[in-house]
Structure formats: structure tokens, C-alpha cells
């Protein structure tokens, strides 16, 4: 009982939340839509009345029918006008509400300061449910639910008005029509609920089928499908998952078709009986033929108003979206530290400066320290970083090396404020970066991630995304060109059909795709653009993995000049490159195991020296031509 009450309360709250979305479409628009819907709901009763009047006028000798004909015409015209206007009104209302809802969800997601929230499986599932982008017939958007709920309410207008017409003939006909209508509604609704559940249960199979289906048309996967001859295997897998879901659905369709006889019986017998009673009554002198015709029309109106389940389905399909959006709001609403204590106000308010374009003083690179930093991924068995201490001195080039999985990328993300340490802290000039605020800190730190993003935008925009917002014009063409030149993109730009404006996506008109190495240079240029806009810590996570030897060597020869006044943290497996750094740290077991210059670490004879010797041997045996050609010595 308590459970039922709680379920009813939740349903009422969610339905109210759906209705509350409607004013978001704009009050005047909503008012017109409600007026149209109410008029439409009144039409069956109006039709019944004017039909009765016309028939009576026609049956009465000498009575004029012109007035009655005009009334019938007016009702028909009103009906047509309503249905003509209803469609665009609904489209507008739906578009506005859903666009606003999706933007709200996106805002919520992008506002979260750290990655762990977005990465969690729970949040991903909520996002999938709340984005309201229906991929199945059982899913409805919030606007569809809101409009459905409006129709459910307006349906009462139709029910009351048609019931009043019927009651005018004889009140006891009203329950005779309403009771079987309620039974039919119950039966039909039960079938839909069952069908709905079968679909929901089969959704995991459906998603697997979609996954394999999409592989057959995705350009990236098309390569492998052909290389390994996986085409038929993938199609077969998709079919198997689809059958695993749809066999149950189709069985239920058959069952529902068989049950339709009961529904038909429940509708036809009482409705037929009511109409027969009315017809017999008319032949015995109770009312006119016109009144009987009106009664039949209104009776059908009563029945339709009760049995229609389409709107209720819209509401049911949208309720999970509203629920997920509420849960997401509760989960993601985290206050971001925007208030900056006095000690670091300077960092927050510094004028961001593009060299050569403004006279503001250059902000200095901060002295960054990681103090006893411990970090574990949610749900993982142990921490990746364990009480790690590291200092990044202003303006230095610090290299971080370590085996695969040692935690180098994790370290870069903690440094950039994308993850918060579970213990310890990151400080800039002695101030905890949490006190500075994630947004303010990230304007000071820029990162080229290992898995950087290839935006489907022009080359210019791809670079200028390094720093958006602020009071400078965007994109800043001088800063874009300077950063591109520093990243070695000059020859690439010359070869692009529309130069800087060329879209870097083959799917776009006039677009091109770049090679892996060229994309890496674009990502580097993006980070260098950020340094031109004020970032003072540049983190490069494997920035040259796709670059050829010559481009990489050339880049590093210029790196010190390019990043003057900026602290650079370079994560790399290429130790021949790393040796050029001011300082090298080796990450092992979640801590800094070794630290020093290349010569100091070689003299130490530890893990770094061992790794370097191994790589040098491999290169000397021809795995890499850098040592032989003397590009890197
Ligand atoms: N988002 C994540 N969620 C859970 N575990 C993760 C996540 N990212 C990385 N890890 C785990 O953390 C550990 C360190 O990964 P990380 O990517 O930091 O290592 P790395 O030193 O950069 O490795 P590589 O040299 O291969 O790039 C690994 O065991 C990895 O499986």
C-alpha cells in the first residue's frame, strides 16, 4: 500500500514536472496551443449538437435548414482550422522545449570540473537516458511527454462536454458508455505496459545489435572489417542479437492480436446495447431522430475520450527522461570554486597576453608542486599515484618517463586539475589549486593529451580552440599563425585547398583529413595558442609519437625558444628526445623513483640508465635511424 502511494506520488510529481516544461516554449505560443486543443476537444460535442439540429430541421416540414447548415459548416471549418494550425504549433513547442532541455543537460555536463564524474558508468547511463534523443519507440522526449500530459488534461473537456450531450438525452446512458470504456482502456493499457516491459528487457540485446550494425557503415571500422574479412561475421552477430530481442516482441504482438477479440467484445457489446436502447427509445417517442443522431455521435465521443491511450504512452515514455535529468542535476550540481583567496587573486585576474598584440605584462610561470599526491580511479583496486612529490620549476623543461601504465598520463591530468587527488595537493606558488578554482587554474595550464580531439572544424578554429572566451577577439589570426608556425605546420597549411579555412574533416564540403603526425602538430599548435593567451604550464603527453624523426628533432630543437617563460612537462617514451630536458623524472610504483639530468641519471645507473641503454641498443641495431643519421646524438 505504502509502495503504491509512493509510486503514485512519484508519478504525479513527474507529470507535474512535464507540465511545468510547457511555459518554456513561450507563454503566447502555449496559450494559442491550449486554445486550439480545447476547441478540438469540444468539437465532438459541437458536431453532435449541430448534426441533431440539422436533421431535426430537415425532418420538420416548413422549417428552414439554412441556419442549421451554416452551423454545421462553421463547426467543420473550425475543426479544419484547428487541425491546420495544430501541427506547426506542436512542432514549435516541441522544438523549443526539447532544445532547451538538451542544452540544460549539456551545460550540466560541461560544468563539471573533473573527469571522474563524467567517466562514471552511472553518469553515462543517466546522460544516455536524459539526453532525450529517442532511439526506440518506447523513448519519448520531454516535450512529447509534456504535450501528452496536456492532451490527457484536455481530454477531460471532451469527456465532460460529450457526456453532457448524452446526459441531455438520458443520464443513465452516461455510465453505460463510460464503464465499458474504462474496461477497454484498462485492457489496452495492460497490453501496452506488457509490450513496453518486453522492449525494455530486450534493450541490452538491441544495443548490441545496433553496435554491430553501426560497425558496417563506420569509416574507421570499415578498414578492419575488410582487412580481417569480418563482414559476414558482424552481420550474423547483429542478426542474432536482434532476434534475441525481437522474437519475444513478435510473440507478444501475436498474443496482443489474439486478445483484441476480448477488447472488441468489451467495446462493441455495451456500446451496441446503449445505442439499441436509444434507438428503441426514439421509436417509442423519446426524443427526435436528430437527437438520436446527436446522441450516437456524442456517445462515440465519450468512448473515444476515455479509451485513447496514445497521450498516456507519450507521458510514460518521457517520465524516465525527466527522472534521469533530475538525477543528473542532483549528481552534477557541484559548486565550482570561483572565489579566489587574496593570495592568488593575481593569478585569476592577470591580463591574458598575446605577444605583440597588447602591452600587458607577461604573467610569470608559477612554481608548481605536487605534495604527497595519491590518486586512485573510482572502482579500481589500488591507487595509481601513491604519495607522489614533484616540483615543476618556473620555465624549466621537465621530462617524465616510465613504463606503460606507470601513471604518467594520470599525473598530467591531476596536474591539470582534471582529477582531484584523493590525498595530498597540487600547489601553484604555494597555493592549493583547488582554492584557485578549476577554471582559473586551467587557463594557466594547457595540455596536449595523448588522445587529443580532432575537431571537425577549420584548421584555424582547431588551433584557436586552445583558448576561447575572454575579452580578446576570437580567433586571433596572429596567434593562430604564430602557434602553427611554432608547431611546424607551415608546409601543411600551404598544401591545404582553402588554407586556414579548410575544414579538417572529409565529411565536410571541401574538407580534408590530415595524417596522424599532422594532426599531432595541430594539437600542439592548439596548446601553443593557449600559451600565447596566457597559459604558463605546457603539458605534452607523448606529443611526438606520430611525428617522423626529422619533424620531431626539428621541433625539439626549437622547443626551448617557443616556450620561453613557460614551464614544460614532457611525457615521452623516446629517451633520445627526453635527454634534452633540463630535468628528467622516472615514475615507478606511483612515485618519483629517480630525478636528475640525463647525465646524472646515467651516472646513477638505475632504471633510467637501463632503459636508455636498451633503447640505444635497439636503435643502433637499426630500429631507429636517429642515432645513425646523427639527427639525434
Ligand atoms: N579513466 C581510467 N579509469 C580507470 N583506470 C584508468 C583510467 N585511465 C588509466 N587508468 C589506469 O591507470 C593506470 C595508469 O594509466 P596511465 O594512462 O596514467 O599510464 P601511462 O604511464 O600514461 O601509460 P602509457 O605509457 O601506456 O601511456 C593504468 O593501470 C590504467 O589502466
XYZ file of C-alpha atoms and ligand atoms in Angstrom:
664
model
C 0.000 0.000 0.000
C 2.766 2.377 1.047
C 4.670 1.405 -2.085
C 1.646 2.169 -4.269
C 1.189 5.566 -2.611
C 4.881 6.342 -3.116
C 4.653 5.282 -6.772
C 1.573 7.449 -7.284
C 3.286 10.428 -5.651
C 6.340 9.971 -7.877
C 4.128 9.684 -10.976
C 2.223 12.844 -10.035
C 5.474 14.732 -9.393
C 6.925 13.648 -12.732
C 3.733 14.517 -14.601
C 3.687 17.934 -12.955
C 7.341 18.376 -13.916
C 6.400 17.568 -17.510
C 3.607 20.155 -17.479
C 5.968 22.703 -15.956
C 8.107 22.444 -19.099
C 5.341 23.873 -21.299
C 5.776 27.585 -20.449
C 9.393 27.183 -21.620
C 8.024 27.218 -25.179
C 6.835 30.805 -24.646
C 3.598 31.784 -22.963
C 1.798 33.313 -26.014
C 2.566 30.253 -28.112
C 1.407 27.974 -25.317
C -1.820 29.967 -24.869
C -2.678 29.589 -28.576
C -1.899 25.866 -28.480
C -4.058 25.301 -25.382
C -6.925 27.239 -27.009
C -6.662 25.131 -30.175
C -6.542 21.899 -28.164
C -9.591 22.877 -26.061
C -11.575 23.786 -29.191
C -10.621 20.423 -30.713
C -11.780 18.648 -27.546
C -15.155 20.454 -27.790
C -15.661 19.521 -31.442
C -17.306 16.061 -30.928
C -19.966 17.583 -28.658
C -20.463 20.532 -31.022
C -20.708 18.186 -34.012
C -23.319 16.084 -32.198
C -25.403 19.161 -31.394
C -25.347 20.744 -34.866
C -25.982 17.369 -36.544
C -29.047 16.866 -34.346
C -30.266 20.337 -35.203
C -29.780 19.866 -38.953
C -31.582 16.508 -39.014
C -34.487 17.862 -36.984
C -34.775 20.886 -39.269
C -34.709 18.635 -42.339
C -37.372 16.341 -40.851
C -39.703 19.177 -39.894
C -41.853 20.290 -42.854
C -41.629 24.004 -43.444
C -38.700 24.549 -41.132
C -35.717 26.262 -42.772
C -32.421 24.376 -42.787
C -30.160 27.257 -43.807
C -29.243 28.213 -40.243
C -28.520 24.583 -39.297
C -26.423 24.046 -42.445
C -24.443 27.185 -41.641
C -23.801 25.904 -38.114
C -22.603 22.515 -39.407
C -20.333 24.359 -41.860
C -18.982 26.564 -39.068
C -18.146 23.561 -36.880
C -16.483 21.750 -39.790
C -14.496 24.874 -40.646
C -13.428 25.281 -37.038
C -12.281 21.645 -36.931
C -10.250 22.057 -40.117
C -8.728 25.349 -38.960
C -7.692 23.794 -35.648
C -6.038 20.798 -37.247
C -4.225 23.016 -39.792
C -2.763 25.220 -37.042
C -2.194 22.474 -34.531
C 0.656 20.761 -36.401
C 3.036 23.766 -36.724
C 2.182 24.861 -33.184
C 3.092 21.443 -31.799
C 6.305 21.354 -33.853
C 7.312 24.766 -32.498
C 6.509 23.927 -28.886
C 8.292 20.573 -29.151
C 11.351 22.105 -30.770
C 11.697 24.833 -28.163
C 11.207 22.605 -25.116
C 13.481 19.807 -26.309
C 16.227 22.175 -27.458
C 16.205 23.866 -24.071
C 16.214 20.533 -22.234
C 19.182 19.173 -24.222
C 21.123 22.398 -23.759
C 20.483 22.158 -19.987
C 21.874 18.608 -19.886
C 24.932 19.638 -21.931
C 25.537 22.636 -19.668
C 25.342 20.397 -16.614
C 27.865 18.005 -18.093
C 30.395 20.558 -19.271
C 30.235 22.427 -15.958
C 31.757 19.549 -14.000
C 35.312 20.430 -13.128
C 36.838 16.958 -13.015
C 36.735 13.951 -15.312
C 35.852 11.238 -12.799
C 32.195 12.318 -12.696
C 31.737 12.226 -16.465
C 33.678 8.952 -16.707
C 31.487 7.125 -14.196
C 29.232 4.444 -15.664
C 26.303 5.729 -13.583
C 26.580 9.245 -15.027
C 26.999 7.878 -18.550
C 23.783 5.857 -18.145
C 21.953 8.926 -16.813
C 23.234 11.037 -19.697
C 22.057 8.422 -22.171
C 18.597 8.468 -20.551
C 18.388 12.248 -20.078
C 19.612 13.462 -23.470
C 16.117 12.740 -24.801
C 17.236 11.664 -28.218
C 14.800 8.802 -28.735
C 16.344 5.821 -30.451
C 13.481 3.458 -29.604
C 9.736 3.890 -29.931
C 9.418 3.500 -26.154
C 11.532 6.598 -25.562
C 9.872 9.990 -25.803
C 11.283 13.458 -25.449
C 10.265 15.724 -22.547
C 8.270 17.880 -24.960
C 6.369 14.866 -26.243
C 5.627 13.928 -22.636
C 4.572 17.478 -21.773
C 2.267 17.699 -24.799
C 0.915 14.236 -23.975
C 0.139 15.354 -20.430
C -1.597 18.454 -21.784
C -3.722 16.243 -24.042
C -4.580 13.980 -21.094
C -5.946 17.046 -19.265
C -7.749 18.476 -22.293
C -9.334 15.055 -22.857
C -11.477 15.793 -19.781
C -13.009 18.754 -21.629
C -14.001 16.360 -24.408
C -15.346 13.794 -21.957
C -17.426 16.265 -19.933
C -18.863 18.030 -22.996
C -19.855 14.835 -24.843
C -21.168 13.297 -21.597
C -23.337 16.407 -21.124
C -24.861 15.921 -24.593
C -25.580 12.262 -23.820
C -26.991 13.129 -20.387
C -29.368 15.636 -22.025
C -30.973 12.663 -23.788
C -30.799 10.349 -20.774
C -28.370 10.490 -17.807
C -28.208 6.698 -17.281
C -26.649 6.268 -20.718
C -23.531 8.032 -19.419
C -22.389 5.249 -17.048
C -23.466 2.695 -19.665
C -20.876 4.235 -22.007
C -18.193 5.204 -19.503
C -17.918 1.883 -17.639
C -17.152 -0.289 -20.717
C -14.856 2.472 -21.998
C -12.883 2.292 -18.736
C -12.701 -1.525 -19.073
C -11.424 -1.234 -22.655
C -8.899 1.377 -21.601
C -7.677 -0.904 -18.828
C -7.278 -3.854 -21.223
C -5.461 -1.832 -23.900
C -3.224 -0.136 -21.367
C -2.329 -3.513 -19.855
C -1.255 -4.746 -23.266
C 0.913 -1.689 -23.867
C 2.540 -1.905 -20.447
C 3.400 -5.558 -21.088
C 4.766 -4.756 -24.544
C 6.727 -1.853 -23.097
C 8.350 -4.115 -20.487
C 9.304 -6.719 -23.087
C 11.010 -3.976 -25.119
C 12.855 -2.616 -22.095
C 14.040 -6.117 -21.123
C 15.357 -6.616 -24.636
C 17.203 -3.286 -24.814
C 20.673 -4.700 -23.977
C 20.340 -7.085 -26.942
C 19.034 -4.218 -29.060
C 22.061 -2.061 -28.190
C 24.432 -4.892 -29.063
C 22.654 -5.297 -32.400
C 22.983 -1.525 -33.033
C 26.683 -1.633 -32.153
C 27.414 -4.362 -34.691
C 25.110 -2.739 -37.237
C 26.900 0.602 -36.989
C 30.286 -1.066 -37.466
C 29.294 -1.981 -41.011
C 28.989 1.678 -42.033
C 31.566 3.441 -39.826
C 34.529 4.584 -41.959
C 37.147 3.888 -39.262
C 35.959 0.332 -38.635
C 35.456 -0.361 -42.346
C 39.232 -0.849 -42.659
C 39.404 -3.654 -40.133
C 36.203 -5.301 -41.316
C 37.777 -5.721 -44.721
C 41.297 -6.480 -43.502
C 40.118 -9.373 -41.348
C 37.159 -10.383 -43.550
C 34.734 -9.770 -40.678
C 31.776 -8.561 -42.767
C 29.590 -11.706 -42.723
C 30.512 -12.451 -39.097
C 29.470 -8.978 -37.972
C 26.162 -9.107 -39.881
C 25.424 -12.550 -38.408
C 26.137 -11.276 -34.894
C 23.823 -8.331 -35.395
C 21.032 -10.616 -36.593
C 21.468 -12.931 -33.612
C 21.213 -10.068 -31.105
C 18.250 -8.613 -32.950
C 16.428 -11.955 -32.868
C 17.258 -12.373 -29.179
C 15.271 -9.189 -28.619
C 12.606 -9.254 -31.304
C 11.474 -12.887 -31.051
C 9.864 -12.060 -27.684
C 8.425 -8.810 -29.056
C 6.866 -10.561 -32.046
C 5.439 -13.299 -29.805
C 3.780 -10.588 -27.721
C 2.421 -8.937 -30.871
C 0.695 -12.225 -31.754
C -0.653 -12.562 -28.228
C -1.980 -8.995 -28.328
C -3.655 -9.693 -31.699
C -5.465 -12.696 -30.152
C -6.518 -10.611 -27.133
C -8.014 -7.955 -29.409
C -11.188 -10.115 -29.613
C -11.805 -9.504 -25.914
C -11.193 -5.809 -26.323
C -13.581 -5.708 -29.256
C -16.213 -7.583 -27.301
C -15.820 -5.298 -24.287
C -16.317 -2.288 -26.550
C -18.935 -3.386 -29.033
C -21.443 -5.198 -26.784
C -22.163 -2.415 -24.252
C -21.814 0.349 -26.846
C -24.151 -1.511 -29.211
C -26.594 -2.158 -26.352
C -26.623 1.517 -25.383
C -27.259 2.581 -28.961
C -30.001 -0.013 -29.435
C -31.725 1.184 -26.252
C -31.524 4.753 -27.512
C -32.857 3.807 -30.953
C -35.759 1.851 -29.427
C -36.499 4.790 -27.129
C -36.639 7.147 -30.119
C -39.084 4.874 -31.992
C -41.278 4.960 -28.873
C -41.354 8.711 -28.928
C -38.478 9.594 -26.591
C -36.740 12.422 -28.456
C -36.359 13.149 -32.138
C -34.336 11.406 -34.880
C -31.955 14.328 -34.836
C -31.454 13.941 -31.089
C -30.740 10.230 -31.628
C -28.109 11.030 -34.274
C -26.552 13.569 -31.917
C -26.608 11.032 -29.131
C -24.815 8.427 -31.250
C -22.110 10.940 -32.207
C -21.673 12.165 -28.632
C -21.677 8.595 -27.302
C -18.775 7.737 -29.550
C -17.089 10.937 -28.330
C -17.412 9.768 -24.698
C -15.968 6.386 -25.596
C -13.008 7.844 -27.522
C -12.200 10.366 -24.782
C -11.887 7.559 -22.222
C -10.179 4.872 -24.306
C -7.465 6.922 -26.072
C -4.091 5.758 -24.700
C -1.689 7.476 -27.130
C -1.148 10.529 -24.918
C -0.619 8.401 -21.824
C 2.083 6.468 -23.715
C 3.848 9.724 -24.540
C 3.823 10.608 -20.861
C 5.083 7.163 -19.807
C 7.874 7.309 -22.409
C 9.011 10.744 -21.221
C 8.890 10.089 -17.474
C 12.231 8.203 -17.384
C 13.846 11.165 -19.205
C 12.581 13.595 -16.575
C 13.696 11.214 -13.823
C 17.189 10.855 -15.328
C 17.532 14.616 -15.811
C 16.593 15.194 -12.156
C 19.100 12.570 -11.003
C 21.777 14.068 -13.234
C 21.100 17.531 -11.837
C 21.411 16.205 -8.298
C 24.607 14.305 -9.167
C 26.350 17.023 -11.166
C 25.473 20.185 -9.354
C 28.769 20.813 -7.680
C 29.892 24.235 -6.642
C 32.987 25.267 -8.535
C 35.435 27.293 -6.512
C 35.243 30.624 -8.235
C 36.133 32.810 -5.306
C 39.842 33.302 -5.216
C 41.528 33.989 -1.927
C 43.621 37.132 -1.741
C 46.930 35.320 -2.078
C 46.122 34.101 -5.560
C 43.821 36.827 -6.849
C 46.702 37.854 -9.037
C 46.586 34.548 -10.893
C 42.883 34.890 -11.602
C 42.908 38.499 -12.687
C 46.078 38.581 -14.732
C 45.561 40.088 -18.148
C 45.944 37.348 -20.673
C 48.515 38.470 -23.151
C 49.165 37.668 -26.783
C 52.744 38.617 -27.624
C 52.926 41.518 -29.989
C 49.232 42.420 -29.668
C 48.986 44.005 -26.239
C 51.103 45.824 -23.761
C 50.066 43.923 -20.628
C 52.916 42.379 -18.672
C 53.737 38.715 -19.280
C 52.315 36.558 -16.459
C 55.076 34.541 -14.855
C 55.152 30.743 -14.846
C 54.086 29.518 -11.400
C 56.201 27.337 -9.162
C 54.179 24.137 -9.141
C 54.472 21.396 -6.534
C 52.714 18.066 -6.190
C 52.866 17.306 -2.475
C 52.175 13.753 -1.318
C 49.679 13.245 -4.147
C 47.721 9.998 -4.053
C 45.160 9.215 -6.724
C 43.015 6.149 -7.445
C 40.449 5.794 -10.224
C 36.956 5.174 -8.859
C 36.317 1.456 -8.556
C 39.944 0.480 -9.211
C 41.812 -1.913 -6.937
C 44.575 0.472 -5.880
C 46.000 3.964 -6.365
C 47.981 4.857 -9.483
C 49.842 7.665 -7.695
C 50.984 6.964 -4.134
C 52.162 9.950 -2.118
C 53.969 11.438 -5.107
C 56.166 14.522 -4.610
C 57.218 16.536 -7.644
C 58.353 20.065 -8.285
C 57.995 21.924 -11.586
C 60.237 24.955 -11.517
C 59.198 28.075 -13.432
C 60.341 27.918 -17.043
C 62.012 24.507 -16.903
C 61.595 21.630 -19.358
C 60.799 18.624 -17.209
C 60.581 15.172 -18.776
C 58.532 12.388 -17.211
C 59.379 8.821 -18.197
C 58.203 5.421 -17.032
C 56.901 2.080 -18.217
C 53.464 1.618 -19.782
C 50.794 2.025 -17.140
C 53.164 3.716 -14.679
C 50.717 6.624 -14.336
C 52.311 9.332 -16.495
C 49.068 10.388 -18.216
C 47.261 10.231 -14.888
C 49.890 12.558 -13.439
C 49.331 15.078 -16.268
C 45.576 15.041 -15.612
C 45.977 15.551 -11.873
C 48.382 18.389 -12.619
C 45.817 19.987 -14.968
C 43.076 19.729 -12.338
C 41.106 17.159 -14.348
C 41.241 14.783 -11.372
C 41.430 15.790 -7.740
C 43.990 13.953 -5.630
C 42.429 11.698 -3.002
C 45.257 12.764 -0.693
C 47.927 15.421 -0.914
C 47.678 18.572 -3.020
C 48.893 20.438 -6.066
C 50.080 23.970 -5.394
C 50.967 26.939 -7.577
C 53.262 29.439 -5.903
C 52.338 27.805 -2.606
C 48.543 27.999 -3.086
C 46.375 24.896 -3.415
C 44.987 24.876 -6.970
C 41.572 23.909 -5.543
C 41.491 27.344 -3.943
C 42.362 28.960 -7.260
C 39.352 27.285 -8.896
C 39.352 24.745 -11.713
C 38.589 27.239 -14.479
C 41.178 29.783 -13.390
C 43.813 27.065 -12.973
C 43.120 25.584 -16.370
C 43.743 28.937 -18.009
C 47.268 28.643 -16.633
C 47.846 25.016 -17.653
C 47.447 23.664 -21.165
C 47.743 20.028 -22.151
C 48.290 18.071 -25.360
C 46.622 14.827 -24.363
C 47.727 11.507 -25.775
C 44.224 11.054 -27.184
C 43.673 14.667 -28.250
C 40.494 15.578 -30.141
C 40.322 16.045 -33.900
C 37.602 18.712 -34.183
C 35.590 18.770 -37.394
C 36.379 22.459 -37.841
C 38.723 24.578 -39.950
C 42.456 24.443 -39.264
C 42.261 27.961 -37.843
C 39.464 27.062 -35.407
C 41.166 23.788 -34.448
C 44.131 25.819 -33.260
C 42.217 28.726 -31.728
C 40.225 26.332 -29.521
C 43.333 26.435 -27.316
C 41.743 29.423 -25.600
C 38.143 30.593 -26.041
C 36.290 33.304 -24.155
C 37.888 36.309 -22.572
C 37.753 39.830 -23.966
C 40.019 39.361 -26.980
C 38.614 38.816 -30.485
C 38.419 35.127 -31.331
C 40.058 33.544 -33.224
C 43.154 35.698 -33.022
C 44.705 35.267 -36.511
C 48.202 36.357 -35.454
C 48.269 33.960 -32.508
C 46.934 31.132 -34.719
C 49.614 31.684 -37.345
C 52.378 32.034 -34.758
C 51.339 28.844 -32.933
C 51.031 26.939 -36.234
C 54.488 28.026 -37.331
C 55.955 27.045 -33.961
C 54.345 23.611 -34.260
C 55.905 23.191 -37.721
C 52.570 23.372 -39.601
C 53.774 25.879 -42.242
C 54.178 23.347 -45.090
C 50.852 21.678 -44.153
C 48.931 24.978 -44.453
C 50.470 25.661 -47.881
C 49.101 22.353 -49.125
C 45.512 22.871 -47.933
C 42.934 23.815 -50.620
C 41.407 26.683 -48.628
C 44.408 27.367 -46.384
C 43.474 28.218 -42.794
C 39.747 27.956 -43.549
C 39.988 24.358 -44.824
C 37.676 22.087 -42.794
C 39.667 19.241 -41.286
C 37.013 16.600 -41.957
C 36.483 14.724 -45.171
C 32.754 14.552 -44.469
C 32.508 18.349 -44.884
C 32.406 20.140 -48.248
C 35.949 20.959 -49.350
C 37.250 19.203 -46.251
C 40.433 17.175 -45.990
C 41.808 14.753 -43.438
C 45.326 15.099 -42.102
C 47.839 12.365 -41.370
C 48.332 11.196 -37.771
C 51.536 13.251 -37.427
C 49.955 16.380 -38.930
C 47.035 16.087 -36.503
C 49.536 15.843 -33.675
C 51.093 19.120 -34.867
C 47.626 20.719 -34.881
C 47.097 19.565 -31.278
C 50.470 21.006 -30.335
C 49.628 24.293 -32.091
C 46.375 24.403 -30.080
C 48.329 24.194 -26.821
C 50.875 26.757 -28.064
C 47.966 29.110 -28.883
C 46.927 28.732 -25.239
C 50.417 29.695 -24.080
C 50.196 32.801 -26.281
C 46.927 33.602 -24.491
C 48.398 33.292 -21.009
C 48.877 29.607 -20.120
C 52.199 29.225 -18.358
C 52.444 25.466 -17.860
C 52.550 23.368 -21.036
C 51.997 19.641 -20.603
C 52.841 17.426 -23.561
C 51.755 13.799 -23.224
C 53.535 11.839 -25.957
C 53.346 14.808 -28.341
C 55.599 13.320 -30.991
C 54.527 9.668 -31.102
C 53.275 10.083 -34.707
C 55.939 12.519 -35.896
C 58.723 11.451 -38.237
C 62.240 11.660 -36.903
C 63.148 14.816 -38.766
C 59.990 16.740 -37.721
C 60.404 15.606 -34.125
C 64.087 16.584 -33.983
C 63.307 19.948 -35.587
C 60.501 20.572 -33.087
C 62.656 19.835 -30.066
C 65.488 21.941 -31.376
C 63.049 24.882 -31.310
C 61.080 23.922 -28.206
C 63.126 25.924 -25.729
C 62.709 29.089 -27.841
C 58.999 28.531 -28.453
C 58.182 28.016 -24.794
C 60.214 30.798 -23.256
C 58.736 31.786 -19.905
C 56.580 28.647 -19.881
C 57.214 25.539 -17.768
C 57.005 22.443 -19.940
C 56.232 18.937 -18.751
C 57.040 16.386 -21.438
C 55.888 12.783 -21.194
C 57.692 10.582 -23.687
C 58.966 7.083 -24.293
C 61.621 8.350 -26.703
C 64.553 8.697 -24.376
C 66.781 10.144 -27.078
C 64.397 13.130 -27.083
C 63.955 13.222 -23.339
C 67.682 13.564 -22.710
C 67.439 17.174 -23.948
C 65.236 18.115 -20.966
C 66.513 20.278 -18.084
C 65.465 17.536 -15.696
C 64.114 14.015 -16.058
C 61.962 12.154 -13.546
C 61.206 8.453 -13.644
C 57.776 7.407 -12.445
C 57.504 3.931 -10.916
C 55.136 2.423 -8.329
C 53.176 5.675 -8.163
C 56.144 7.780 -7.050
C 59.141 9.600 -8.494
C 61.803 6.898 -8.357
C 64.642 8.833 -9.988
C 65.227 12.509 -10.722
C 68.064 14.451 -12.342
C 69.614 15.465 -15.635
C 70.314 12.816 -18.271
C 73.969 12.667 -17.294
C 73.146 12.410 -13.580
C 70.671 9.588 -14.189
C 73.095 7.738 -16.435
C 75.750 8.075 -13.761
C 73.267 6.742 -11.198
C 72.998 3.537 -13.204
C 69.348 2.929 -12.198
C 66.204 2.112 -14.193
C 66.525 5.166 -16.444
C 70.085 4.263 -17.405
C 68.962 0.682 -18.079
C 66.007 1.816 -20.257
C 68.199 4.253 -22.145
C 70.842 1.595 -22.818
C 68.159 -0.803 -24.097
C 66.712 1.797 -26.479
C 70.137 2.836 -27.690
C 70.970 -0.799 -28.482
C 67.719 -1.226 -30.409
C 68.297 1.973 -32.353
C 71.888 1.008 -33.065
C 70.604 -2.281 -34.478
C 68.513 -0.356 -36.983
C 65.146 0.069 -35.211
C 65.513 3.800 -35.450
C 67.694 5.805 -37.767
C 68.121 8.774 -35.461
C 71.410 7.760 -33.950
C 72.846 6.551 -37.265
C 71.880 9.658 -39.198
C 73.128 11.840 -36.379
C 69.819 13.742 -36.238
C 69.833 12.967 -32.551
C 73.096 12.104 -30.991
N 39.987 6.520 -16.862
C 40.550 5.493 -16.209
N 39.819 4.742 -15.368
C 40.367 3.720 -14.677
N 41.653 3.377 -14.769
C 42.453 4.085 -15.597
C 41.943 5.172 -16.356
N 42.962 5.697 -17.085
C 44.045 4.979 -16.775
N 43.762 4.010 -15.884
C 44.681 3.054 -15.278
O 45.679 3.778 -14.599
C 46.938 3.219 -14.780
C 47.913 4.277 -15.297
O 47.495 4.675 -16.589
P 48.201 5.869 -17.361
O 47.478 6.052 -18.650
O 48.301 7.028 -16.460
O 49.659 5.252 -17.606
P 50.823 5.787 -18.548
O 52.051 5.760 -17.726
O 50.460 7.086 -19.168
O 50.852 4.635 -19.643
P 51.352 4.679 -21.172
O 52.826 4.836 -21.139
O 50.943 3.350 -21.694
O 50.649 5.814 -21.838
C 46.749 2.040 -15.732
O 46.736 0.852 -14.957
C 45.402 2.268 -16.359
O 44.737 1.063 -16.610
